[in-house]
């Protein structure tokens, strides 16, 4: 149990490190973040921030809620559901930002591998949330049905974590390609460490759920 | 149990579909595959083929060996170990190919997020293999130690599957960036379907191990 707490501590730590690295990247190396700006790149930068906060950080915290919040029922379940609902709302803002950027610059939508994985993750995550809400919260299925559905909900959740991190890493690669970052530049290394840190946060999350 | 067989069937199926898509891409849309060629791109193409065959297909099959080969001990364990050893050998050839390509064209080595994730995966996979070999095969630890180590070996293996697929998807994105593929071209869509197919193979693999 104490090992599990240590590993989930790593997941929180890498999550916070990733937020810091992402903010340094967007605010110091890139153009800043502003949904209502005339500068398309400032609008675009809302996308990585929202997707990261929603689908890496909050989704990860939501998965760990069963370990980290007081165990009195139904507290962890509500925290789990609420964090994932906030993630969906942030995801909608993040997706709107990238579509707005594409409109401002006449760029085609949803053609790259990153966008296919990302849109797929978002839609399946929405379905998983709805399915979980109906089965485990309101109206809630019978006890035997819940017990049968739970392993599928957990396995599906792990695959979605897995998809979210693939979406994040491919997104970082796509942006590096567009920016044409040079080998061993400070910004290149920062983006690489950001990618590794997101990945480490999710891996620790998966690991702690296996050994909890 | 029958659901588990169905899901592992999907993992095999998507694995084979991915090999076909990869070969169509490298042989029809790209320059072909030849380690000894004067054409750097033909040398480079050995890299995705070897890494895919080793670290997506064979690693995935190795993980499923405990379900798919006859259960008489120690058959599944030997198949598991051997498939992963072959994966390491193919990985070495694949890595040599990309370093040879970089030398031929004076390109910097190991600077992108893809290369960091890829090299990390390869090194950790080698350590996991060695650790597994010593603990479970030769000389083999005591029963109680094996029982204590097994959950860590399995959890570490899942994280490595996860890293391998991130390496593959970021590699595809990096190549798409270098090729500057246009939206909705046939080749763009082929690469996207290849990425989704690799991903689906690994997800089915992870899913079947959760519900087996």
PDB file of N, CA, C and O in Angstrom, chain B residues 89-148:
ATOM      1  N   UNK B  89      16.715  -8.242 -31.011  1.00  0.00           N
ATOM      2  CA  UNK B  89      17.637  -8.355 -32.159  1.00  0.00           C
ATOM      3  C   UNK B  89      17.132  -7.491 -33.321  1.00  0.00           C
ATOM      4  O   UNK B  89      17.900  -6.708 -33.915  1.00  0.00           O
ATOM      5  N   UNK B  90      15.833  -7.596 -33.640  1.00  0.00           N
ATOM      6  CA  UNK B  90      15.274  -6.766 -34.723  1.00  0.00           C
ATOM      7  C   UNK B  90      15.416  -5.281 -34.379  1.00  0.00           C
ATOM      8  O   UNK B  90      15.724  -4.458 -35.250  1.00  0.00           O
ATOM      9  N   UNK B  91      15.223  -4.953 -33.100  1.00  0.00           N
ATOM     10  CA  UNK B  91      15.370  -3.566 -32.656  1.00  0.00           C
ATOM     11  C   UNK B  91      16.779  -3.052 -32.902  1.00  0.00           C
ATOM     12  O   UNK B  91      16.959  -1.906 -33.334  1.00  0.00           O
ATOM     13  N   UNK B  92      17.779  -3.901 -32.644  1.00  0.00           N
ATOM     14  CA  UNK B  92      19.176  -3.477 -32.871  1.00  0.00           C
ATOM     15  C   UNK B  92      19.400  -3.183 -34.357  1.00  0.00           C
ATOM     16  O   UNK B  92      19.980  -2.152 -34.720  1.00  0.00           O
ATOM     17  N   UNK B  93      18.891  -4.078 -35.228  1.00  0.00           N
ATOM     18  CA  UNK B  93      19.030  -3.845 -36.679  1.00  0.00           C
ATOM     19  C   UNK B  93      18.339  -2.531 -37.062  1.00  0.00           C
ATOM     20  O   UNK B  93      18.901  -1.697 -37.791  1.00  0.00           O
ATOM     21  N   UNK B  94      17.119  -2.325 -36.535  1.00  0.00           N
ATOM     22  CA  UNK B  94      16.355  -1.109 -36.848  1.00  0.00           C
ATOM     23  C   UNK B  94      17.071   0.153 -36.388  1.00  0.00           C
ATOM     24  O   UNK B  94      17.089   1.163 -37.105  1.00  0.00           O
ATOM     25  N   UNK B  95      17.669   0.095 -35.197  1.00  0.00           N
ATOM     26  CA  UNK B  95      18.390   1.278 -34.694  1.00  0.00           C
ATOM     27  C   UNK B  95      19.648   1.539 -35.516  1.00  0.00           C
ATOM     28  O   UNK B  95      19.973   2.684 -35.841  1.00  0.00           O
ATOM     29  N   UNK B  96      20.365   0.429 -35.882  1.00  0.00           N
ATOM     30  CA  UNK B  96      21.560   0.603 -36.728  1.00  0.00           C
ATOM     31  C   UNK B  96      21.177   1.262 -38.047  1.00  0.00           C
ATOM     32  O   UNK B  96      21.906   2.124 -38.555  1.00  0.00           O
ATOM     33  N   UNK B  97      20.014   0.874 -38.607  1.00  0.00           N
ATOM     34  CA  UNK B  97      19.592   1.425 -39.901  1.00  0.00           C
ATOM     35  C   UNK B  97      19.411   2.939 -39.806  1.00  0.00           C
ATOM     36  O   UNK B  97      19.853   3.682 -40.695  1.00  0.00           O
ATOM     37  N   UNK B  98      18.777   3.404 -38.717  1.00  0.00           N
ATOM     38  CA  UNK B  98      18.523   4.844 -38.642  1.00  0.00           C
ATOM     39  C   UNK B  98      19.825   5.611 -38.380  1.00  0.00           C
ATOM     40  O   UNK B  98      20.044   6.699 -38.941  1.00  0.00           O
ATOM     41  N   UNK B  99      20.746   5.032 -37.586  1.00  0.00           N
ATOM     42  CA  UNK B  99      22.038   5.705 -37.373  1.00  0.00           C
ATOM     43  C   UNK B  99      22.833   5.745 -38.683  1.00  0.00           C
ATOM     44  O   UNK B  99      23.488   6.745 -38.985  1.00  0.00           O
ATOM     45  N   UNK B 100      22.768   4.651 -39.490  1.00  0.00           N
ATOM     46  CA  UNK B 100      23.465   4.620 -40.785  1.00  0.00           C
ATOM     47  C   UNK B 100      22.905   5.721 -41.702  1.00  0.00           C
ATOM     48  O   UNK B 100      23.670   6.452 -42.348  1.00  0.00           O
ATOM     49  N   UNK B 101      21.560   5.850 -41.729  1.00  0.00           N
ATOM     50  CA  UNK B 101      20.915   6.880 -42.548  1.00  0.00           C
ATOM     51  C   UNK B 101      21.385   8.275 -42.116  1.00  0.00           C
ATOM     52  O   UNK B 101      21.742   9.115 -42.959  1.00  0.00           O
ATOM     53  N   UNK B 102      21.411   8.513 -40.794  1.00  0.00           N
ATOM     54  CA  UNK B 102      21.862   9.821 -40.301  1.00  0.00           C
ATOM     55  C   UNK B 102      23.314  10.098 -40.699  1.00  0.00           C
ATOM     56  O   UNK B 102      23.639  11.222 -41.086  1.00  0.00           O
ATOM     57  N   UNK B 103      24.177   9.065 -40.621  1.00  0.00           N
ATOM     58  CA  UNK B 103      25.574   9.238 -41.041  1.00  0.00           C
ATOM     59  C   UNK B 103      25.681   9.573 -42.519  1.00  0.00           C
ATOM     60  O   UNK B 103      26.468  10.431 -42.923  1.00  0.00           O
ATOM     61  N   UNK B 104      24.867   8.864 -43.357  1.00  0.00           N
ATOM     62  CA  UNK B 104      24.914   9.084 -44.805  1.00  0.00           C
ATOM     63  C   UNK B 104      24.537  10.514 -45.162  1.00  0.00           C
ATOM     64  O   UNK B 104      24.997  11.065 -46.154  1.00  0.00           O
ATOM     65  N   UNK B 105      23.658  11.127 -44.370  1.00  0.00           N
ATOM     66  CA  UNK B 105      23.130  12.456 -44.707  1.00  0.00           C
ATOM     67  C   UNK B 105      23.560  13.552 -43.737  1.00  0.00           C
ATOM     68  O   UNK B 105      23.011  14.656 -43.775  1.00  0.00           O
ATOM     69  N   UNK B 106      24.497  13.209 -42.841  1.00  0.00           N
ATOM     70  CA  UNK B 106      24.946  14.189 -41.828  1.00  0.00           C
ATOM     71  C   UNK B 106      23.792  14.809 -41.045  1.00  0.00           C
ATOM     72  O   UNK B 106      23.677  16.043 -40.943  1.00  0.00           O
ATOM     73  N   UNK B 107      22.914  13.942 -40.534  1.00  0.00           N
ATOM     74  CA  UNK B 107      21.795  14.420 -39.710  1.00  0.00           C
ATOM     75  C   UNK B 107      22.147  14.113 -38.257  1.00  0.00           C
ATOM     76  O   UNK B 107      22.761  13.078 -37.967  1.00  0.00           O
ATOM     77  N   UNK B 108      21.768  15.026 -37.338  1.00  0.00           N
ATOM     78  CA  UNK B 108      22.038  14.804 -35.907  1.00  0.00           C
ATOM     79  C   UNK B 108      21.246  13.594 -35.404  1.00  0.00           C
ATOM     80  O   UNK B 108      20.167  13.294 -35.908  1.00  0.00           O
ATOM     81  N   UNK B 109      21.835  12.884 -34.429  1.00  0.00           N
ATOM     82  CA  UNK B 109      21.174  11.706 -33.846  1.00  0.00           C
ATOM     83  C   UNK B 109      20.426  12.102 -32.576  1.00  0.00           C
ATOM     84  O   UNK B 109      20.844  13.007 -31.849  1.00  0.00           O
ATOM     85  N   UNK B 110      19.360  11.356 -32.289  1.00  0.00           N
ATOM     86  CA  UNK B 110      18.691  11.352 -30.979  1.00  0.00           C
ATOM     87  C   UNK B 110      18.425  12.760 -30.431  1.00  0.00           C
ATOM     88  O   UNK B 110      18.894  13.119 -29.343  1.00  0.00           O
ATOM     89  N   UNK B 111      17.716  13.577 -31.178  1.00  0.00           N
ATOM     90  CA  UNK B 111      17.356  14.896 -30.648  1.00  0.00           C
ATOM     91  C   UNK B 111      15.850  15.083 -30.497  1.00  0.00           C
ATOM     92  O   UNK B 111      15.408  15.937 -29.728  1.00  0.00           O
ATOM     93  N   UNK B 112      15.047  14.290 -31.244  1.00  0.00           N
ATOM     94  CA  UNK B 112      13.598  14.535 -31.221  1.00  0.00           C
ATOM     95  C   UNK B 112      12.928  13.763 -30.084  1.00  0.00           C
ATOM     96  O   UNK B 112      13.502  12.834 -29.516  1.00  0.00           O
ATOM     97  N   UNK B 113      11.685  14.159 -29.793  1.00  0.00           N
ATOM     98  CA  UNK B 113      10.897  13.458 -28.766  1.00  0.00           C
ATOM     99  C   UNK B 113      10.752  11.981 -29.128  1.00  0.00           C
ATOM    100  O   UNK B 113      10.869  11.099 -28.272  1.00  0.00           O
ATOM    101  N   UNK B 114      10.500  11.700 -30.434  1.00  0.00           N
ATOM    102  CA  UNK B 114      10.389  10.307 -30.876  1.00  0.00           C
ATOM    103  C   UNK B 114      11.638   9.512 -30.515  1.00  0.00           C
ATOM    104  O   UNK B 114      11.540   8.395 -29.982  1.00  0.00           O
ATOM    105  N   UNK B 115      12.813  10.097 -30.801  1.00  0.00           N
ATOM    106  CA  UNK B 115      14.041   9.336 -30.559  1.00  0.00           C
ATOM    107  C   UNK B 115      14.282   9.145 -29.063  1.00  0.00           C
ATOM    108  O   UNK B 115      14.733   8.075 -28.633  1.00  0.00           O
ATOM    109  N   UNK B 116      13.941  10.142 -28.255  1.00  0.00           N
ATOM    110  CA  UNK B 116      14.116  10.009 -26.809  1.00  0.00           C
ATOM    111  C   UNK B 116      13.209   8.896 -26.275  1.00  0.00           C
ATOM    112  O   UNK B 116      13.654   8.056 -25.485  1.00  0.00           O
ATOM    113  N   UNK B 117      11.935   8.921 -26.715  1.00  0.00           N
ATOM    114  CA  UNK B 117      11.007   7.877 -26.248  1.00  0.00           C
ATOM    115  C   UNK B 117      11.479   6.507 -26.749  1.00  0.00           C
ATOM    116  O   UNK B 117      11.489   5.523 -26.009  1.00  0.00           O
ATOM    117  N   UNK B 118      11.895   6.462 -28.020  1.00  0.00           N
ATOM    118  CA  UNK B 118      12.298   5.194 -28.635  1.00  0.00           C
ATOM    119  C   UNK B 118      13.515   4.582 -27.952  1.00  0.00           C
ATOM    120  O   UNK B 118      13.504   3.396 -27.590  1.00  0.00           O
ATOM    121  N   UNK B 119      14.556   5.386 -27.771  1.00  0.00           N
ATOM    122  CA  UNK B 119      15.777   4.885 -27.125  1.00  0.00           C
ATOM    123  C   UNK B 119      15.469   4.464 -25.685  1.00  0.00           C
ATOM    124  O   UNK B 119      15.932   3.422 -25.204  1.00  0.00           O
ATOM    125  N   UNK B 120      14.648   5.273 -25.005  1.00  0.00           N
ATOM    126  CA  UNK B 120      14.248   4.930 -23.630  1.00  0.00           C
ATOM    127  C   UNK B 120      13.541   3.587 -23.584  1.00  0.00           C
ATOM    128  O   UNK B 120      13.834   2.747 -22.729  1.00  0.00           O
ATOM    129  N   UNK B 121      12.607   3.386 -24.513  1.00  0.00           N
ATOM    130  CA  UNK B 121      11.856   2.130 -24.556  1.00  0.00           C
ATOM    131  C   UNK B 121      12.799   0.960 -24.774  1.00  0.00           C
ATOM    132  O   UNK B 121      12.709  -0.074 -24.091  1.00  0.00           O
ATOM    133  N   UNK B 122      13.716   1.114 -25.747  1.00  0.00           N
ATOM    134  CA  UNK B 122      14.624   0.019 -26.093  1.00  0.00           C
ATOM    135  C   UNK B 122      15.491  -0.359 -24.882  1.00  0.00           C
ATOM    136  O   UNK B 122      15.627  -1.548 -24.559  1.00  0.00           O
ATOM    137  N   UNK B 123      16.064   0.643 -24.215  1.00  0.00           N
ATOM    138  CA  UNK B 123      16.954   0.355 -23.072  1.00  0.00           C
ATOM    139  C   UNK B 123      16.179  -0.292 -21.923  1.00  0.00           C
ATOM    140  O   UNK B 123      16.624  -1.299 -21.354  1.00  0.00           O
ATOM    141  N   UNK B 124      15.017   0.278 -21.590  1.00  0.00           N
ATOM    142  CA  UNK B 124      14.237  -0.283 -20.481  1.00  0.00           C
ATOM    143  C   UNK B 124      13.731  -1.684 -20.825  1.00  0.00           C
ATOM    144  O   UNK B 124      13.664  -2.558 -19.955  1.00  0.00           O
ATOM    145  N   UNK B 125      13.379  -1.907 -22.109  1.00  0.00           N
ATOM    146  CA  UNK B 125      12.932  -3.235 -22.534  1.00  0.00           C
ATOM    147  C   UNK B 125      14.055  -4.251 -22.347  1.00  0.00           C
ATOM    148  O   UNK B 125      13.824  -5.374 -21.868  1.00  0.00           O
ATOM    149  N   UNK B 126      15.292  -3.854 -22.723  1.00  0.00           N
ATOM    150  CA  UNK B 126      16.446  -4.740 -22.543  1.00  0.00           C
ATOM    151  C   UNK B 126      16.640  -5.106 -21.074  1.00  0.00           C
ATOM    152  O   UNK B 126      16.850  -6.275 -20.725  1.00  0.00           O
ATOM    153  N   UNK B 127      16.526  -4.086 -20.198  1.00  0.00           N
ATOM    154  CA  UNK B 127      16.673  -4.336 -18.750  1.00  0.00           C
ATOM    155  C   UNK B 127      15.576  -5.265 -18.236  1.00  0.00           C
ATOM    156  O   UNK B 127      15.832  -6.187 -17.457  1.00  0.00           O
ATOM    157  N   UNK B 128      14.329  -5.007 -18.700  1.00  0.00           N
ATOM    158  CA  UNK B 128      13.183  -5.829 -18.256  1.00  0.00           C
ATOM    159  C   UNK B 128      13.381  -7.284 -18.700  1.00  0.00           C
ATOM    160  O   UNK B 128      13.090  -8.214 -17.951  1.00  0.00           O
ATOM    161  N   UNK B 129      13.893  -7.462 -19.920  1.00  0.00           N
ATOM    162  CA  UNK B 129      14.122  -8.815 -20.441  1.00  0.00           C
ATOM    163  C   UNK B 129      15.162  -9.532 -19.565  1.00  0.00           C
ATOM    164  O   UNK B 129      14.966 -10.679 -19.147  1.00  0.00           O
ATOM    165  N   UNK B 130      16.278  -8.836 -19.302  1.00  0.00           N
ATOM    166  CA  UNK B 130      17.373  -9.422 -18.518  1.00  0.00           C
ATOM    167  C   UNK B 130      16.897  -9.778 -17.116  1.00  0.00           C
ATOM    168  O   UNK B 130      17.158 -10.885 -16.602  1.00  0.00           O
ATOM    169  N   UNK B 131      16.175  -8.855 -16.521  1.00  0.00           N
ATOM    170  CA  UNK B 131      15.633  -9.028 -15.177  1.00  0.00           C
ATOM    171  C   UNK B 131      14.670 -10.227 -15.148  1.00  0.00           C
ATOM    172  O   UNK B 131      14.729 -11.079 -14.253  1.00  0.00           O
ATOM    173  N   UNK B 132      13.805 -10.312 -16.171  1.00  0.00           N
ATOM    174  CA  UNK B 132      12.850 -11.432 -16.261  1.00  0.00           C
ATOM    175  C   UNK B 132      13.578 -12.756 -16.458  1.00  0.00           C
ATOM    176  O   UNK B 132      13.241 -13.770 -15.832  1.00  0.00           O
ATOM    177  N   UNK B 133      14.595 -12.751 -17.308  1.00  0.00           N
ATOM    178  CA  UNK B 133      15.351 -13.976 -17.602  1.00  0.00           C
ATOM    179  C   UNK B 133      16.006 -14.504 -16.323  1.00  0.00           C
ATOM    180  O   UNK B 133      15.891 -15.691 -15.998  1.00  0.00           O
ATOM    181  N   UNK B 134      16.685 -13.614 -15.604  1.00  0.00           N
ATOM    182  CA  UNK B 134      17.407 -14.019 -14.385  1.00  0.00           C
ATOM    183  C   UNK B 134      16.430 -14.482 -13.296  1.00  0.00           C
ATOM    184  O   UNK B 134      16.674 -15.462 -12.596  1.00  0.00           O
ATOM    185  N   UNK B 135      15.293 -13.776 -13.187  1.00  0.00           N
ATOM    186  CA  UNK B 135      14.356 -14.096 -12.102  1.00  0.00           C
ATOM    187  C   UNK B 135      13.531 -15.346 -12.393  1.00  0.00           C
ATOM    188  O   UNK B 135      13.330 -16.188 -11.524  1.00  0.00           O
ATOM    189  N   UNK B 136      13.048 -15.472 -13.640  1.00  0.00           N
ATOM    190  CA  UNK B 136      12.061 -16.530 -13.921  1.00  0.00           C
ATOM    191  C   UNK B 136      12.623 -17.719 -14.697  1.00  0.00           C
ATOM    192  O   UNK B 136      11.956 -18.740 -14.797  1.00  0.00           O
ATOM    193  N   UNK B 137      13.830 -17.590 -15.300  1.00  0.00           N
ATOM    194  CA  UNK B 137      14.345 -18.697 -16.102  1.00  0.00           C
ATOM    195  C   UNK B 137      15.688 -19.223 -15.608  1.00  0.00           C
ATOM    196  O   UNK B 137      15.776 -20.335 -15.113  1.00  0.00           O
ATOM    197  N   UNK B 138      16.736 -18.420 -15.759  1.00  0.00           N
ATOM    198  CA  UNK B 138      18.058 -18.910 -15.382  1.00  0.00           C
ATOM    199  C   UNK B 138      18.860 -17.846 -14.657  1.00  0.00           C
ATOM    200  O   UNK B 138      19.040 -16.770 -15.231  1.00  0.00           O
ATOM    201  N   UNK B 139      19.344 -18.007 -13.476  1.00  0.00           N
ATOM    202  CA  UNK B 139      19.205 -19.214 -12.644  1.00  0.00           C
ATOM    203  C   UNK B 139      17.814 -19.369 -12.028  1.00  0.00           C
ATOM    204  O   UNK B 139      17.470 -20.433 -11.566  1.00  0.00           O
ATOM    205  N   UNK B 140      16.994 -18.284 -12.037  1.00  0.00           N
ATOM    206  CA  UNK B 140      15.645 -18.358 -11.465  1.00  0.00           C
ATOM    207  C   UNK B 140      15.675 -18.123  -9.966  1.00  0.00           C
ATOM    208  O   UNK B 140      16.490 -18.708  -9.257  1.00  0.00           O
ATOM    209  N   UNK B 141      14.777 -17.234  -9.516  1.00  0.00           N
ATOM    210  CA  UNK B 141      14.730 -16.924  -8.079  1.00  0.00           C
ATOM    211  C   UNK B 141      13.846 -17.939  -7.347  1.00  0.00           C
ATOM    212  O   UNK B 141      13.182 -18.764  -7.992  1.00  0.00           O
ATOM    213  N   UNK B 142      13.854 -17.868  -6.019  1.00  0.00           N
ATOM    214  CA  UNK B 142      12.975 -18.730  -5.215  1.00  0.00           C
ATOM    215  C   UNK B 142      11.506 -18.401  -5.484  1.00  0.00           C
ATOM    216  O   UNK B 142      11.185 -17.272  -5.879  1.00  0.00           O
ATOM    217  N   UNK B 143      10.649 -19.395  -5.224  1.00  0.00           N
ATOM    218  CA  UNK B 143       9.210 -19.230  -5.476  1.00  0.00           C
ATOM    219  C   UNK B 143       8.620 -17.964  -4.859  1.00  0.00           C
ATOM    220  O   UNK B 143       7.862 -17.235  -5.511  1.00  0.00           O
ATOM    221  N   UNK B 144       9.004 -17.690  -3.597  1.00  0.00           N
ATOM    222  CA  UNK B 144       8.389 -16.538  -2.918  1.00  0.00           C
ATOM    223  C   UNK B 144       8.841 -15.224  -3.577  1.00  0.00           C
ATOM    224  O   UNK B 144       8.050 -14.294  -3.737  1.00  0.00           O
ATOM    225  N   UNK B 145      10.110 -15.183  -3.974  1.00  0.00           N
ATOM    226  CA  UNK B 145      10.622 -13.970  -4.650  1.00  0.00           C
ATOM    227  C   UNK B 145       9.902 -13.784  -5.986  1.00  0.00           C
ATOM    228  O   UNK B 145       9.490 -12.668  -6.328  1.00  0.00           O
ATOM    229  N   UNK B 146       9.764 -14.896  -6.757  1.00  0.00           N
ATOM    230  CA  UNK B 146       9.061 -14.791  -8.049  1.00  0.00           C
ATOM    231  C   UNK B 146       7.658 -14.238  -7.860  1.00  0.00           C
ATOM    232  O   UNK B 146       7.212 -13.380  -8.612  1.00  0.00           O
ATOM    233  N   UNK B 147       6.955 -14.744  -6.837  1.00  0.00           N
ATOM    234  CA  UNK B 147       5.579 -14.304  -6.599  1.00  0.00           C
ATOM    235  C   UNK B 147       5.548 -12.813  -6.271  1.00  0.00           C
ATOM    236  O   UNK B 147       4.625 -12.099  -6.675  1.00  0.00           O
ATOM    237  N   UNK B 148       6.576 -12.338  -5.555  1.00  0.00           N
ATOM    238  CA  UNK B 148       6.616 -10.924  -5.179  1.00  0.00           C
ATOM    239  C   UNK B 148       6.957 -10.056  -6.397  1.00  0.00           C
ATOM    240  O   UNK B 148       6.472  -8.940  -6.543  1.00  0.00           O
TER     241      UNK B 148
END
